mmCIF file of C-alpha atoms in Angstrom:
data_model
loop_
_atom_site.group_PDB
_atom_site.id
_atom_site.type_symbol
_atom_site.label_atom_id
_atom_site.label_comp_id
_atom_site.label_asym_id
_atom_site.label_seq_id
_atom_site.Cartn_x
_atom_site.Cartn_y
_atom_site.Cartn_z
ATOM 1 C CA MET A 1192 1.058 23.384 -13.330
ATOM 2 C CA GLN A 1193 2.761 23.904 -9.989
ATOM 3 C CA TYR A 1194 0.967 22.336 -7.021
ATOM 4 C CA ASN A 1195 1.046 23.778 -3.512
ATOM 5 C CA PHE A 1196 1.668 20.902 -1.117
ATOM 6 C CA ASP A 1197 2.205 23.362 1.731
ATOM 7 C CA GLU A 1198 -1.493 24.243 1.649
ATOM 8 C CA ILE A 1199 -3.226 23.180 4.864
ATOM 9 C CA ILE A 1200 -6.757 21.939 4.274
ATOM 10 C CA ASP A 1201 -8.888 21.435 7.380
ATOM 11 C CA ARG A 1202 -10.289 17.900 7.191
ATOM 12 C CA ARG A 1203 -11.939 17.819 10.610
ATOM 13 C CA ASN A 1204 -15.729 17.450 10.684
ATOM 14 C CA THR A 1205 -15.789 16.056 7.143
ATOM 15 C CA GLY A 1206 -16.195 12.396 8.051
ATOM 16 C CA SER A 1207 -12.458 11.895 7.520
ATOM 17 C CA LEU A 1208 -11.165 8.676 9.061
ATOM 18 C CA LYS A 1209 -7.731 10.189 9.501
ATOM 19 C CA TRP A 1210 -8.880 13.453 11.087
ATOM 20 C CA HIS A 1211 -11.742 12.186 13.241
ATOM 21 C CA TYR A 1212 -10.718 14.053 16.386
ATOM 22 C CA THR A 1213 -12.687 16.548 18.408
ATOM 23 C CA ASP A 1214 -9.477 18.219 19.643
ATOM 24 C CA ASP A 1215 -6.273 19.465 17.992
ATOM 25 C CA THR A 1216 -4.541 16.080 17.680
ATOM 26 C CA ILE A 1217 -2.092 15.841 14.775
ATOM 27 C CA ALA A 1218 -2.833 12.832 12.520
ATOM 28 C CA LEU A 1219 0.291 11.098 11.236
ATOM 29 C CA TRP A 1220 -1.169 7.622 10.951
ATOM 30 C CA VAL A 1221 -3.436 5.955 8.326
ATOM 31 C CA ALA A 1222 -2.018 5.820 4.751
ATOM 32 C CA ASP A 1223 -3.901 8.841 3.446
ATOM 33 C CA MET A 1224 -2.179 12.016 2.221
ATOM 34 C CA ASP A 1225 -3.193 15.501 3.290
ATOM 35 C CA PHE A 1226 -2.637 16.856 -0.224
ATOM 36 C CA LYS A 1227 -5.365 18.050 -2.576
ATOM 37 C CA ALA A 1228 -5.851 15.635 -5.461
ATOM 38 C CA ALA A 1229 -4.449 16.394 -8.902
ATOM 39 C CA GLN A 1230 -6.425 19.114 -10.671
ATOM 40 C CA PRO A 1231 -7.153 17.002 -13.779
ATOM 41 C CA VAL A 1232 -8.791 14.380 -11.557
ATOM 42 C CA LEU A 1233 -10.897 17.000 -9.785
ATOM 43 C CA ASN A 1234 -11.838 18.530 -13.143
ATOM 44 C CA ALA A 1235 -12.879 15.153 -14.545
ATOM 45 C CA ILE A 1236 -15.111 14.451 -11.545
ATOM 46 C CA GLU A 1237 -16.630 17.923 -11.783
ATOM 47 C CA GLN A 1238 -17.352 17.441 -15.498
ATOM 48 C CA THR A 1239 -19.048 14.143 -14.715
ATOM 49 C CA VAL A 1240 -21.278 15.846 -12.160
ATOM 50 C CA GLN A 1241 -22.056 18.682 -14.563
ATOM 51 C CA HIS A 1242 -23.163 16.165 -17.170
ATOM 52 C CA GLY A 1243 -25.989 15.515 -14.759
ATOM 53 C CA ILE A 1244 -26.708 11.827 -15.317
ATOM 54 C CA LEU A 1245 -25.016 9.391 -12.948
ATOM 55 C CA GLY A 1246 -26.287 6.071 -14.263
ATOM 56 C CA TYR A 1247 -24.861 2.575 -14.522
ATOM 57 C CA THR A 1248 -21.393 2.758 -16.043
ATOM 58 C CA ASN A 1249 -19.055 0.325 -17.790
ATOM 59 C CA PRO A 1250 -15.281 0.737 -18.169
ATOM 60 C CA THR A 1251 -14.467 2.322 -21.519
ATOM 61 C CA GLU A 1252 -11.792 1.436 -24.040
ATOM 62 C CA ALA A 1253 -10.073 4.710 -23.154
ATOM 63 C CA LEU A 1254 -9.903 3.611 -19.509
ATOM 64 C CA TYR A 1255 -8.342 0.278 -20.421
ATOM 65 C CA ASP A 1256 -5.845 2.077 -22.654
ATOM 66 C CA SER A 1257 -4.870 4.437 -19.813
ATOM 67 C CA ILE A 1258 -4.180 1.491 -17.476
ATOM 68 C CA ILE A 1259 -2.240 -0.426 -20.127
ATOM 69 C CA ASN A 1260 -0.107 2.576 -21.104
ATOM 70 C CA TRP A 1261 0.667 3.586 -17.496
ATOM 71 C CA HIS A 1262 1.910 0.146 -16.470
ATOM 72 C CA GLY A 1263 3.632 -0.599 -19.749
ATOM 73 C CA ARG A 1264 5.592 2.616 -20.053
ATOM 74 C CA ARG A 1265 6.544 2.851 -16.383
ATOM 75 C CA TYR A 1266 7.186 -0.782 -15.487
ATOM 76 C CA ASP A 1267 7.364 -2.686 -18.766
ATOM 77 C CA LEU A 1268 4.264 -4.574 -17.652
ATOM 78 C CA TRP A 1269 2.353 -4.783 -20.908
ATOM 79 C CA LEU A 1270 -1.200 -5.935 -20.340
ATOM 80 C CA ASP A 1271 -4.041 -6.825 -22.652
ATOM 81 C CA LYS A 1272 -7.576 -5.722 -21.909
ATOM 82 C CA GLN A 1273 -8.535 -9.261 -20.928
ATOM 83 C CA ASP A 1274 -5.769 -9.312 -18.280
ATOM 84 C CA ILE A 1275 -7.550 -6.608 -16.255
ATOM 85 C CA LEU A 1276 -10.416 -6.955 -13.811
ATOM 86 C CA PHE A 1277 -11.806 -4.271 -11.508
ATOM 87 C CA SER A 1278 -12.452 -4.541 -7.782
ATOM 88 C CA PRO A 1279 -13.686 -2.126 -5.092
ATOM 89 C CA GLY A 1280 -10.382 -2.452 -3.238
ATOM 90 C CA VAL A 1281 -7.183 -4.407 -2.699
ATOM 91 C CA VAL A 1282 -8.341 -5.839 0.641
ATOM 92 C CA PRO A 1283 -11.568 -7.282 -0.845
ATOM 93 C CA SER A 1284 -9.368 -8.659 -3.609
ATOM 94 C CA LEU A 1285 -7.143 -10.414 -1.060
ATOM 95 C CA VAL A 1286 -10.220 -12.217 0.225
ATOM 96 C CA LEU A 1287 -11.309 -12.965 -3.329
ATOM 97 C CA MET A 1288 -7.900 -14.527 -4.063
ATOM 98 C CA MET A 1289 -8.202 -16.773 -1.021
ATOM 99 C CA ASN A 1290 -11.457 -18.083 -2.452
ATOM 100 C CA VAL A 1291 -9.818 -18.598 -5.851
ATOM 101 C CA PHE A 1292 -6.652 -20.353 -4.707
ATOM 102 C CA THR A 1293 -7.537 -22.019 -1.386
ATOM 103 C CA GLU A 1294 -10.194 -23.830 0.596
ATOM 104 C CA VAL A 1295 -11.216 -23.330 4.221
ATOM 105 C CA GLY A 1296 -8.481 -24.803 6.393
ATOM 106 C CA ASP A 1297 -5.684 -24.311 3.856
ATOM 107 C CA ALA A 1298 -2.503 -22.545 4.940
ATOM 108 C CA VAL A 1299 -1.702 -19.045 3.682
ATOM 109 C CA LEU A 1300 1.763 -17.547 4.165
ATOM 110 C CA VAL A 1301 2.433 -13.885 4.896
ATOM 111 C CA ASN A 1302 5.435 -12.000 6.221
ATOM 112 C CA ASP A 1303 5.713 -10.409 9.659
ATOM 113 C CA PRO A 1304 5.408 -7.462 10.008
ATOM 114 C CA ILE A 1305 2.688 -6.891 7.433
ATOM 115 C CA TYR A 1306 -0.292 -4.676 6.676
ATOM 116 C CA THR A 1307 -2.870 -5.821 9.218
ATOM 117 C CA PRO A 1308 -5.623 -7.155 6.871
ATOM 118 C CA PHE A 1309 -3.159 -9.705 5.475
ATOM 119 C CA MET A 1310 -3.433 -11.445 8.836
ATOM 120 C CA THR A 1311 -6.997 -10.688 9.891
ATOM 121 C CA LYS A 1312 -8.595 -11.604 6.563
ATOM 122 C CA VAL A 1313 -6.733 -14.915 6.395
ATOM 123 C CA GLU A 1314 -7.904 -15.950 9.844
ATOM 124 C CA GLY A 1315 -11.355 -14.407 9.452
ATOM 125 C CA ASN A 1316 -11.961 -16.473 6.323
ATOM 126 C CA GLY A 1317 -11.107 -19.756 7.977
ATOM 127 C CA ARG A 1318 -7.620 -20.191 6.565
ATOM 128 C CA LYS A 1319 -4.536 -21.139 8.567
ATOM 129 C CA LEU A 1320 -2.254 -18.128 9.009
ATOM 130 C CA VAL A 1321 1.443 -18.942 8.641
ATOM 131 C CA LEU A 1322 3.955 -16.175 9.383
ATOM 132 C CA SER A 1323 7.503 -15.782 8.137
ATOM 133 C CA ALA A 1324 9.368 -13.037 9.957
ATOM 134 C CA LEU A 1325 11.403 -10.610 7.897
ATOM 135 C CA LYS A 1326 15.065 -10.271 8.813
ATOM 136 C CA GLU A 1327 16.320 -6.793 9.640
ATOM 137 C CA VAL A 1328 19.871 -6.294 8.420
ATOM 138 C CA GLU A 1329 21.634 -2.929 8.505
ATOM 139 C CA GLY A 1330 18.389 -1.020 8.928
ATOM 140 C CA LYS A 1331 16.228 -2.662 6.298
ATOM 141 C CA TYR A 1332 14.117 -5.771 5.923
ATOM 142 C CA HIS A 1333 15.055 -8.854 3.921
ATOM 143 C CA LEU A 1334 13.010 -11.895 3.017
ATOM 144 C CA ASP A 1335 14.103 -14.991 4.955
ATOM 145 C CA LEU A 1336 14.050 -17.377 2.010
ATOM 146 C CA VAL A 1337 15.087 -20.395 4.073
ATOM 147 C CA ASP A 1338 12.282 -19.778 6.545
ATOM 148 C CA ILE A 1339 9.765 -19.144 3.760
ATOM 149 C CA GLU A 1340 10.495 -22.487 2.138
ATOM 150 C CA SER A 1341 10.557 -24.284 5.476
ATOM 151 C CA LYS A 1342 7.141 -22.876 6.410
ATOM 152 C CA ILE A 1343 5.716 -23.776 3.003
ATOM 153 C CA VAL A 1344 6.806 -27.379 3.390
ATOM 154 C CA GLU A 1345 5.874 -27.698 7.061
ATOM 155 C CA HIS A 1346 2.360 -26.303 6.681
ATOM 156 C CA ASP A 1347 1.599 -27.354 3.092
ATOM 157 C CA VAL A 1348 1.053 -23.696 2.177
ATOM 158 C CA LYS A 1349 -1.224 -23.109 -0.830
ATOM 159 C CA LEU A 1350 -0.950 -19.312 -1.176
ATOM 160 C CA TYR A 1351 1.699 -16.685 -0.465
ATOM 161 C CA LEU A 1352 0.420 -13.125 -0.011
ATOM 162 C CA LEU A 1353 3.323 -10.833 -0.854
ATOM 163 C CA CYS A 1354 3.419 -7.094 -0.204
ATOM 164 C CA ASN A 1355 5.613 -5.191 -2.699
ATOM 165 C CA PRO A 1356 6.486 -2.449 -1.961
ATOM 166 C CA HIS A 1357 6.331 -3.641 1.619
ATOM 167 C CA ASN A 1358 3.995 -2.051 4.128
ATOM 168 C CA PRO A 1359 5.021 -1.055 6.804
ATOM 169 C CA GLY A 1360 8.776 -1.404 6.155
ATOM 170 C CA GLY A 1361 8.922 0.423 2.830
ATOM 171 C CA ARG A 1362 11.128 -2.146 1.065
ATOM 172 C CA VAL A 1363 10.980 -2.435 -2.700
ATOM 173 C CA TRP A 1364 11.919 -6.057 -3.237
ATOM 174 C CA THR A 1365 14.668 -6.505 -5.819
ATOM 175 C CA LYS A 1366 14.457 -8.633 -8.948
ATOM 176 C CA ASP A 1367 16.754 -11.219 -7.349
ATOM 177 C CA GLU A 1368 14.585 -11.439 -4.241
ATOM 178 C CA LEU A 1369 11.387 -11.789 -6.246
ATOM 179 C CA GLU A 1370 12.908 -14.419 -8.519
ATOM 180 C CA ALA A 1371 14.008 -16.393 -5.453
ATOM 181 C CA VAL A 1372 10.468 -16.287 -4.074
ATOM 182 C CA LEU A 1373 9.103 -17.342 -7.445
ATOM 183 C CA SER A 1374 11.507 -20.282 -7.594
ATOM 184 C CA ILE A 1375 10.444 -21.527 -4.160
ATOM 185 C CA CYS A 1376 6.753 -21.170 -4.933
ATOM 186 C CA LYS A 1377 7.085 -22.915 -8.291
ATOM 187 C CA LYS A 1378 8.956 -25.774 -6.633
ATOM 188 C CA HIS A 1379 6.100 -26.338 -4.182
ATOM 189 C CA ASN A 1380 3.180 -25.262 -6.406
ATOM 190 C CA VAL A 1381 2.267 -22.274 -4.223
ATOM 191 C CA ALA A 1382 0.145 -19.486 -5.720
ATOM 192 C CA ILE A 1383 1.434 -15.930 -5.358
ATOM 193 C CA VAL A 1384 -0.701 -12.828 -4.931
ATOM 194 C CA SER A 1385 1.342 -9.618 -4.947
ATOM 195 C CA ASP A 1386 -0.180 -6.486 -3.394
ATOM 196 C CA GLU A 1387 1.482 -3.700 -5.387
ATOM 197 C CA ILE A 1388 -0.664 -0.747 -4.342
ATOM 198 C CA HIS A 1389 2.374 1.374 -3.339
ATOM 199 C CA GLN A 1390 4.170 0.740 -6.657
ATOM 200 C CA ASP A 1391 3.864 4.292 -7.978
ATOM 201 C CA LEU A 1392 5.272 5.726 -4.749
ATOM 202 C CA THR A 1393 8.702 4.157 -5.275
ATOM 203 C CA LEU A 1394 11.346 6.678 -4.233
ATOM 204 C CA THR A 1395 14.491 7.915 -5.965
ATOM 205 C CA GLY A 1396 17.196 5.302 -6.380
ATOM 206 C CA HIS A 1397 14.909 2.278 -6.284
ATOM 207 C CA THR A 1398 13.181 0.276 -9.003
ATOM 208 C CA PHE A 1399 9.806 -1.412 -8.662
ATOM 209 C CA ILE A 1400 9.479 -4.768 -10.424
ATOM 210 C CA PRO A 1401 5.902 -6.015 -11.050
ATOM 211 C CA PHE A 1402 5.765 -9.690 -10.129
ATOM 212 C CA LEU A 1403 3.931 -10.532 -13.328
ATOM 213 C CA THR A 1404 6.940 -9.452 -15.401
ATOM 214 C CA LEU A 1405 8.895 -12.352 -13.852
ATOM 215 C CA ALA A 1406 6.198 -15.009 -13.898
ATOM 216 C CA LYS A 1407 6.584 -16.390 -17.420
ATOM 217 C CA GLY A 1408 5.558 -20.033 -17.359
ATOM 218 C CA TYR A 1409 3.851 -19.657 -13.984
ATOM 219 C CA GLU A 1410 1.171 -17.105 -14.884
ATOM 220 C CA HIS A 1411 -1.573 -19.572 -13.934
ATOM 221 C CA ASN A 1412 -0.535 -19.136 -10.286
ATOM 222 C CA VAL A 1413 0.305 -15.414 -10.102
ATOM 223 C CA VAL A 1414 -1.958 -12.400 -9.555
ATOM 224 C CA SER A 1415 -1.089 -8.741 -8.954
ATOM 225 C CA LEU A 1416 -3.341 -6.295 -7.114
ATOM 226 C CA THR A 1417 -2.974 -2.549 -7.461
ATOM 227 C CA SER A 1418 -4.852 0.746 -7.469
ATOM 228 C CA MET A 1419 -4.583 4.399 -8.375
ATOM 229 C CA THR A 1420 -6.123 5.406 -5.039
ATOM 230 C CA LYS A 1421 -2.939 5.421 -2.931
ATOM 231 C CA THR A 1422 -0.920 6.950 -5.752
ATOM 232 C CA PHE A 1423 -3.199 9.928 -6.279
ATOM 233 C CA ASN A 1424 -4.717 10.288 -2.785
ATOM 234 C CA ILE A 1425 -8.259 9.384 -3.788
ATOM 235 C CA ALA A 1426 -8.817 6.393 -1.489
ATOM 236 C CA GLY A 1427 -12.321 7.519 -0.588
ATOM 237 C CA ILE A 1428 -13.431 6.878 -4.170
ATOM 238 C CA LYS A 1429 -12.771 3.121 -3.790
ATOM 239 C CA GLY A 1430 -11.400 1.315 -6.794
ATOM 240 C CA SER A 1431 -8.654 -1.126 -7.685
ATOM 241 C CA MET A 1432 -7.516 -3.593 -10.308
ATOM 242 C CA ILE A 1433 -6.649 -7.267 -10.518
ATOM 243 C CA PHE A 1434 -4.034 -8.292 -13.091
ATOM 244 C CA ALA A 1435 -3.475 -11.847 -14.307
ATOM 245 C CA LYS A 1436 -2.032 -13.069 -17.592
ATOM 246 C CA ASP A 1437 -3.562 -16.562 -17.758
ATOM 247 C CA LYS A 1438 -6.938 -16.909 -19.477
ATOM 248 C CA VAL A 1439 -8.155 -19.788 -17.317
ATOM 249 C CA LEU A 1440 -7.151 -17.978 -14.117
ATOM 250 C CA ILE A 1441 -8.797 -14.716 -15.196
ATOM 251 C CA LYS A 1442 -12.004 -16.612 -15.957
ATOM 252 C CA LYS A 1443 -11.899 -18.293 -12.543
ATOM 253 C CA ILE A 1444 -11.379 -14.953 -10.789
ATOM 254 C CA SER A 1445 -14.182 -13.360 -12.809
ATOM 255 C CA GLN A 1446 -16.556 -16.185 -11.916
ATOM 256 C CA GLN A 1447 -15.750 -15.731 -8.222
ATOM 257 C CA GLN A 1448 -16.375 -11.997 -8.570
ATOM 258 C CA GLN A 1449 -19.773 -12.736 -10.080
ATOM 259 C CA LEU A 1450 -20.668 -14.825 -7.023
ATOM 260 C CA ASN A 1451 -19.784 -11.915 -4.757
ATOM 261 C CA ASP A 1452 -21.125 -9.266 -7.174
ATOM 262 C CA GLU A 1453 -17.819 -7.391 -6.811
ATOM 263 C CA TYR A 1454 -16.733 -6.821 -10.386
ATOM 264 C CA GLU A 1455 -17.616 -3.203 -11.156
ATOM 265 C CA LEU A 1456 -16.719 0.237 -9.856
ATOM 266 C CA ASN A 1457 -18.776 3.351 -9.463
ATOM 267 C CA LEU A 1458 -18.853 6.066 -12.092
ATOM 268 C CA PHE A 1459 -16.490 8.357 -10.166
ATOM 269 C CA ALA A 1460 -13.889 5.636 -9.680
ATOM 270 C CA TYR A 1461 -13.749 4.921 -13.418
ATOM 271 C CA THR A 1462 -13.591 8.657 -14.131
ATOM 272 C CA ALA A 1463 -10.848 9.369 -11.592
ATOM 273 C CA MET A 1464 -8.821 6.335 -12.636
ATOM 274 C CA ARG A 1465 -8.696 7.308 -16.294
ATOM 275 C CA SER A 1466 -7.927 10.956 -15.564
ATOM 276 C CA ALA A 1467 -5.194 10.063 -13.070
ATOM 277 C CA TYR A 1468 -3.449 7.672 -15.426
ATOM 278 C CA GLU A 1469 -3.748 10.015 -18.400
ATOM 279 C CA HIS A 1470 -2.977 13.340 -16.748
ATOM 280 C CA GLY A 1471 -1.746 12.753 -13.178
ATOM 281 C CA GLY A 1472 1.952 12.192 -13.834
ATOM 282 C CA GLU A 1473 2.945 15.801 -13.197
ATOM 283 C CA TRP A 1474 1.138 15.869 -9.837
ATOM 284 C CA LEU A 1475 2.725 12.570 -8.808
ATOM 285 C CA GLU A 1476 6.227 13.745 -9.673
ATOM 286 C CA GLN A 1477 5.801 16.861 -7.553
ATOM 287 C CA ALA A 1478 4.166 14.931 -4.698
ATOM 288 C CA LEU A 1479 7.039 12.434 -4.564
ATOM 289 C CA SER A 1480 9.574 15.262 -4.493
ATOM 290 C CA TYR A 1481 7.713 16.851 -1.566
ATOM 291 C CA ILE A 1482 7.423 13.519 0.246
ATOM 292 C CA GLU A 1483 11.132 12.835 -0.123
ATOM 293 C CA ALA A 1484 11.888 16.251 1.380
ATOM 294 C CA ASN A 1485 9.546 15.435 4.276
ATOM 295 C CA ILE A 1486 11.297 12.113 4.823
ATOM 296 C CA GLU A 1487 14.622 13.926 5.024
ATOM 297 C CA LEU A 1488 13.147 16.519 7.383
ATOM 298 C CA THR A 1489 11.852 13.730 9.629
ATOM 299 C CA VAL A 1490 15.156 11.848 9.661
ATOM 300 C CA GLN A 1491 17.082 14.986 10.537
ATOM 301 C CA PHE A 1492 14.657 15.927 13.316
ATOM 302 C CA LEU A 1493 14.661 12.485 14.907
ATOM 303 C CA ASN A 1494 18.432 12.103 14.641
ATOM 304 C CA GLU A 1495 18.836 15.413 16.435
ATOM 305 C CA HIS A 1496 16.123 15.188 19.070
ATOM 306 C CA LEU A 1497 15.430 11.451 19.523
ATOM 307 C CA PRO A 1498 18.671 9.812 18.388
ATOM 308 C CA ASP A 1499 17.857 6.443 19.909
ATOM 309 C CA ILE A 1500 14.914 5.883 17.543
ATOM 310 C CA LYS A 1501 16.022 3.454 14.841
ATOM 311 C CA ILE A 1502 14.701 4.692 11.518
ATOM 312 C CA MET A 1503 14.004 2.344 8.640
ATOM 313 C CA HIS A 1504 14.457 4.520 5.557
ATOM 314 C CA PRO A 1505 11.607 3.791 3.141
ATOM 315 C CA GLU A 1506 12.376 2.814 -0.437
ATOM 316 C CA ALA A 1507 8.751 3.485 -1.353
ATOM 317 C CA SER A 1508 5.754 5.325 0.088
ATOM 318 C CA TYR A 1509 5.425 8.103 2.622
ATOM 319 C CA LEU A 1510 5.397 5.764 5.621
ATOM 320 C CA ILE A 1511 8.412 5.538 7.945
ATOM 321 C CA TRP A 1512 8.897 2.542 10.261
ATOM 322 C CA LEU A 1513 10.355 3.595 13.603
ATOM 323 C CA ASP A 1514 11.859 1.390 16.309
ATOM 324 C CA CYS A 1515 11.054 3.171 19.576
ATOM 325 C CA SER A 1516 12.241 0.410 21.912
ATOM 326 C CA ALA A 1517 14.778 2.745 23.546
ATOM 327 C CA TYR A 1518 11.904 4.910 24.796
ATOM 328 C CA SER A 1519 9.353 2.369 26.023
ATOM 329 C CA GLN A 1520 8.985 -1.268 27.014
ATOM 330 C CA ASP A 1521 5.226 -1.577 26.458
ATOM 331 C CA ASP A 1522 3.329 -1.201 23.194
ATOM 332 C CA GLN A 1523 0.175 0.268 24.699
ATOM 333 C CA ALA A 1524 2.133 2.659 26.900
ATOM 334 C CA LEU A 1525 4.084 3.863 23.866
ATOM 335 C CA TYR A 1526 0.914 4.511 21.886
ATOM 336 C CA ASP A 1527 -0.800 6.154 24.861
ATOM 337 C CA ALA A 1528 2.145 8.476 25.493
ATOM 338 C CA LEU A 1529 1.928 9.794 21.952
ATOM 339 C CA ARG A 1530 -1.857 10.163 22.104
ATOM 340 C CA ALA A 1531 -1.518 12.063 25.364
ATOM 341 C CA ALA A 1532 0.774 14.458 23.510
ATOM 342 C CA LYS A 1533 -1.989 14.813 20.893
ATOM 343 C CA VAL A 1534 -0.221 13.111 18.031
ATOM 344 C CA GLU A 1535 -1.272 9.801 16.492
ATOM 345 C CA LEU A 1536 0.871 7.243 14.678
ATOM 346 C CA ASN A 1537 0.067 3.629 13.810
ATOM 347 C CA ALA A 1538 1.060 1.213 16.569
ATOM 348 C CA GLY A 1539 3.588 -1.220 15.160
ATOM 349 C CA ILE A 1540 2.249 -4.182 17.117
ATOM 350 C CA LYS A 1541 -0.847 -4.089 14.884
ATOM 351 C CA TYR A 1542 1.389 -5.322 12.048
ATOM 352 C CA GLY A 1543 2.504 -8.495 13.836
ATOM 353 C CA GLU A 1544 4.879 -9.536 16.591
ATOM 354 C CA GLU A 1545 7.816 -8.042 14.683
ATOM 355 C CA GLY A 1546 6.127 -4.666 15.167
ATOM 356 C CA HIS A 1547 6.761 -4.772 18.922
ATOM 357 C CA LEU A 1548 7.689 -1.266 20.161
ATOM 358 C CA LYS A 1549 7.620 0.132 16.648
ATOM 359 C CA MET A 1550 5.464 2.888 15.180
ATOM 360 C CA ARG A 1551 4.471 3.768 11.609
ATOM 361 C CA LEU A 1552 4.714 7.476 10.779
ATOM 362 C CA ASN A 1553 2.934 9.089 7.809
ATOM 363 C CA VAL A 1554 4.816 12.134 6.437
ATOM 364 C CA ALA A 1555 2.478 12.909 3.502
ATOM 365 C CA CYS A 1556 1.258 16.215 4.854
ATOM 366 C CA PRO A 1557 2.227 19.904 4.728
ATOM 367 C CA LYS A 1558 5.573 20.579 6.401
ATOM 368 C CA GLU A 1559 3.960 22.789 9.033
ATOM 369 C CA ILE A 1560 1.779 19.909 10.221
ATOM 370 C CA LEU A 1561 4.691 17.472 10.105
ATOM 371 C CA ARG A 1562 6.954 19.735 12.156
ATOM 372 C CA GLU A 1563 4.265 20.166 14.806
ATOM 373 C CA GLY A 1564 3.685 16.423 14.909
ATOM 374 C CA LEU A 1565 7.400 15.712 15.287
ATOM 375 C CA THR A 1566 7.633 18.296 18.077
ATOM 376 C CA ARG A 1567 4.847 16.476 19.927
ATOM 377 C CA ILE A 1568 6.533 13.111 19.395
ATOM 378 C CA HIS A 1569 9.694 14.581 20.881
ATOM 379 C CA ALA A 1570 7.789 15.898 23.888
ATOM 380 C CA ALA A 1571 6.019 12.577 24.441
ATOM 381 C CA LEU A 1572 9.097 10.380 24.251
ATOM 382 C CA SER A 1573 11.348 12.787 26.130
ATOM 383 C CA ASP A 1574 8.873 12.626 28.996
ATOM 384 C CA ALA A 1575 8.850 8.833 28.776
ATOM 385 C CA THR A 1576 12.583 8.491 29.367
#
């Protein structure tokens, strides 16, 4: 079927985190699309409700098969049922992995900039946060392998939390980059947890490589985290997966989940996950095509009207990382200027020191909303100069 991504659905007064405003502010921030979910997913949820009994639910063989087939056929990541655990979300899983691989006081390495919970959850759980800044070369981020190894040695790092595809920069790390990281971590016996939640949003011309496909011989120290919720815009349902291909490690993770009682999903998450993986491919293909057109629209608009913004072209996701340093010298003032113009983006400084004077822009919305948001950004920053 043909989906209408131009349809504007009013999300105000629904409890929406993204559209929480009491005025006409345009929301171009949190990683949440303004597109109606795939019809097969909505149908599956409706059928579950119509059944009328919403009792305790276990994952079915059909659900496992849908996960295995999706990841195998798309990424050549062939999993067995016993390689898969369920979790309410990737962020809770990050915390879980810290409890599996580290003790209080141990050092955990993350890149800068990075999705905020990578930093806050490390520090909040009593671990030592070690940052390795990404290098920006010709408009895109690169891993600083020399710095990564130096920090690992200096701080006796036990765990590296990797984000692939990278949020907020949109990089899809190449096979060579991932193999270099793996080599360093193997050399120093550092565990690797790869957050791969944006994997299915990889854009044309780029190839996502699941870390587990490279980890042969080191599977006891590698875990991947992913979810269907970002892919299919069903984040409110809450559900994710943990993949590991070592029996001892899987057992250790499962035991830790039992302690926290965080090993099962709700009925609607299981239902939506299976339906999305079995029948959501057509919706995803159309959504990605629309998103790529919105990215191009955004680049053209900013190049024409705000040419001094440095745009980092995403290789995955619908999030664009913008360097606005030509238009402001203060992070709070930059954010406030946009809010005063009734448009909200994510403040880059929330993603680490490397996010200074940067903003993260979400383009996963109908073009009419995006154009209005860009017009307000133009007005805000034109006034600031």
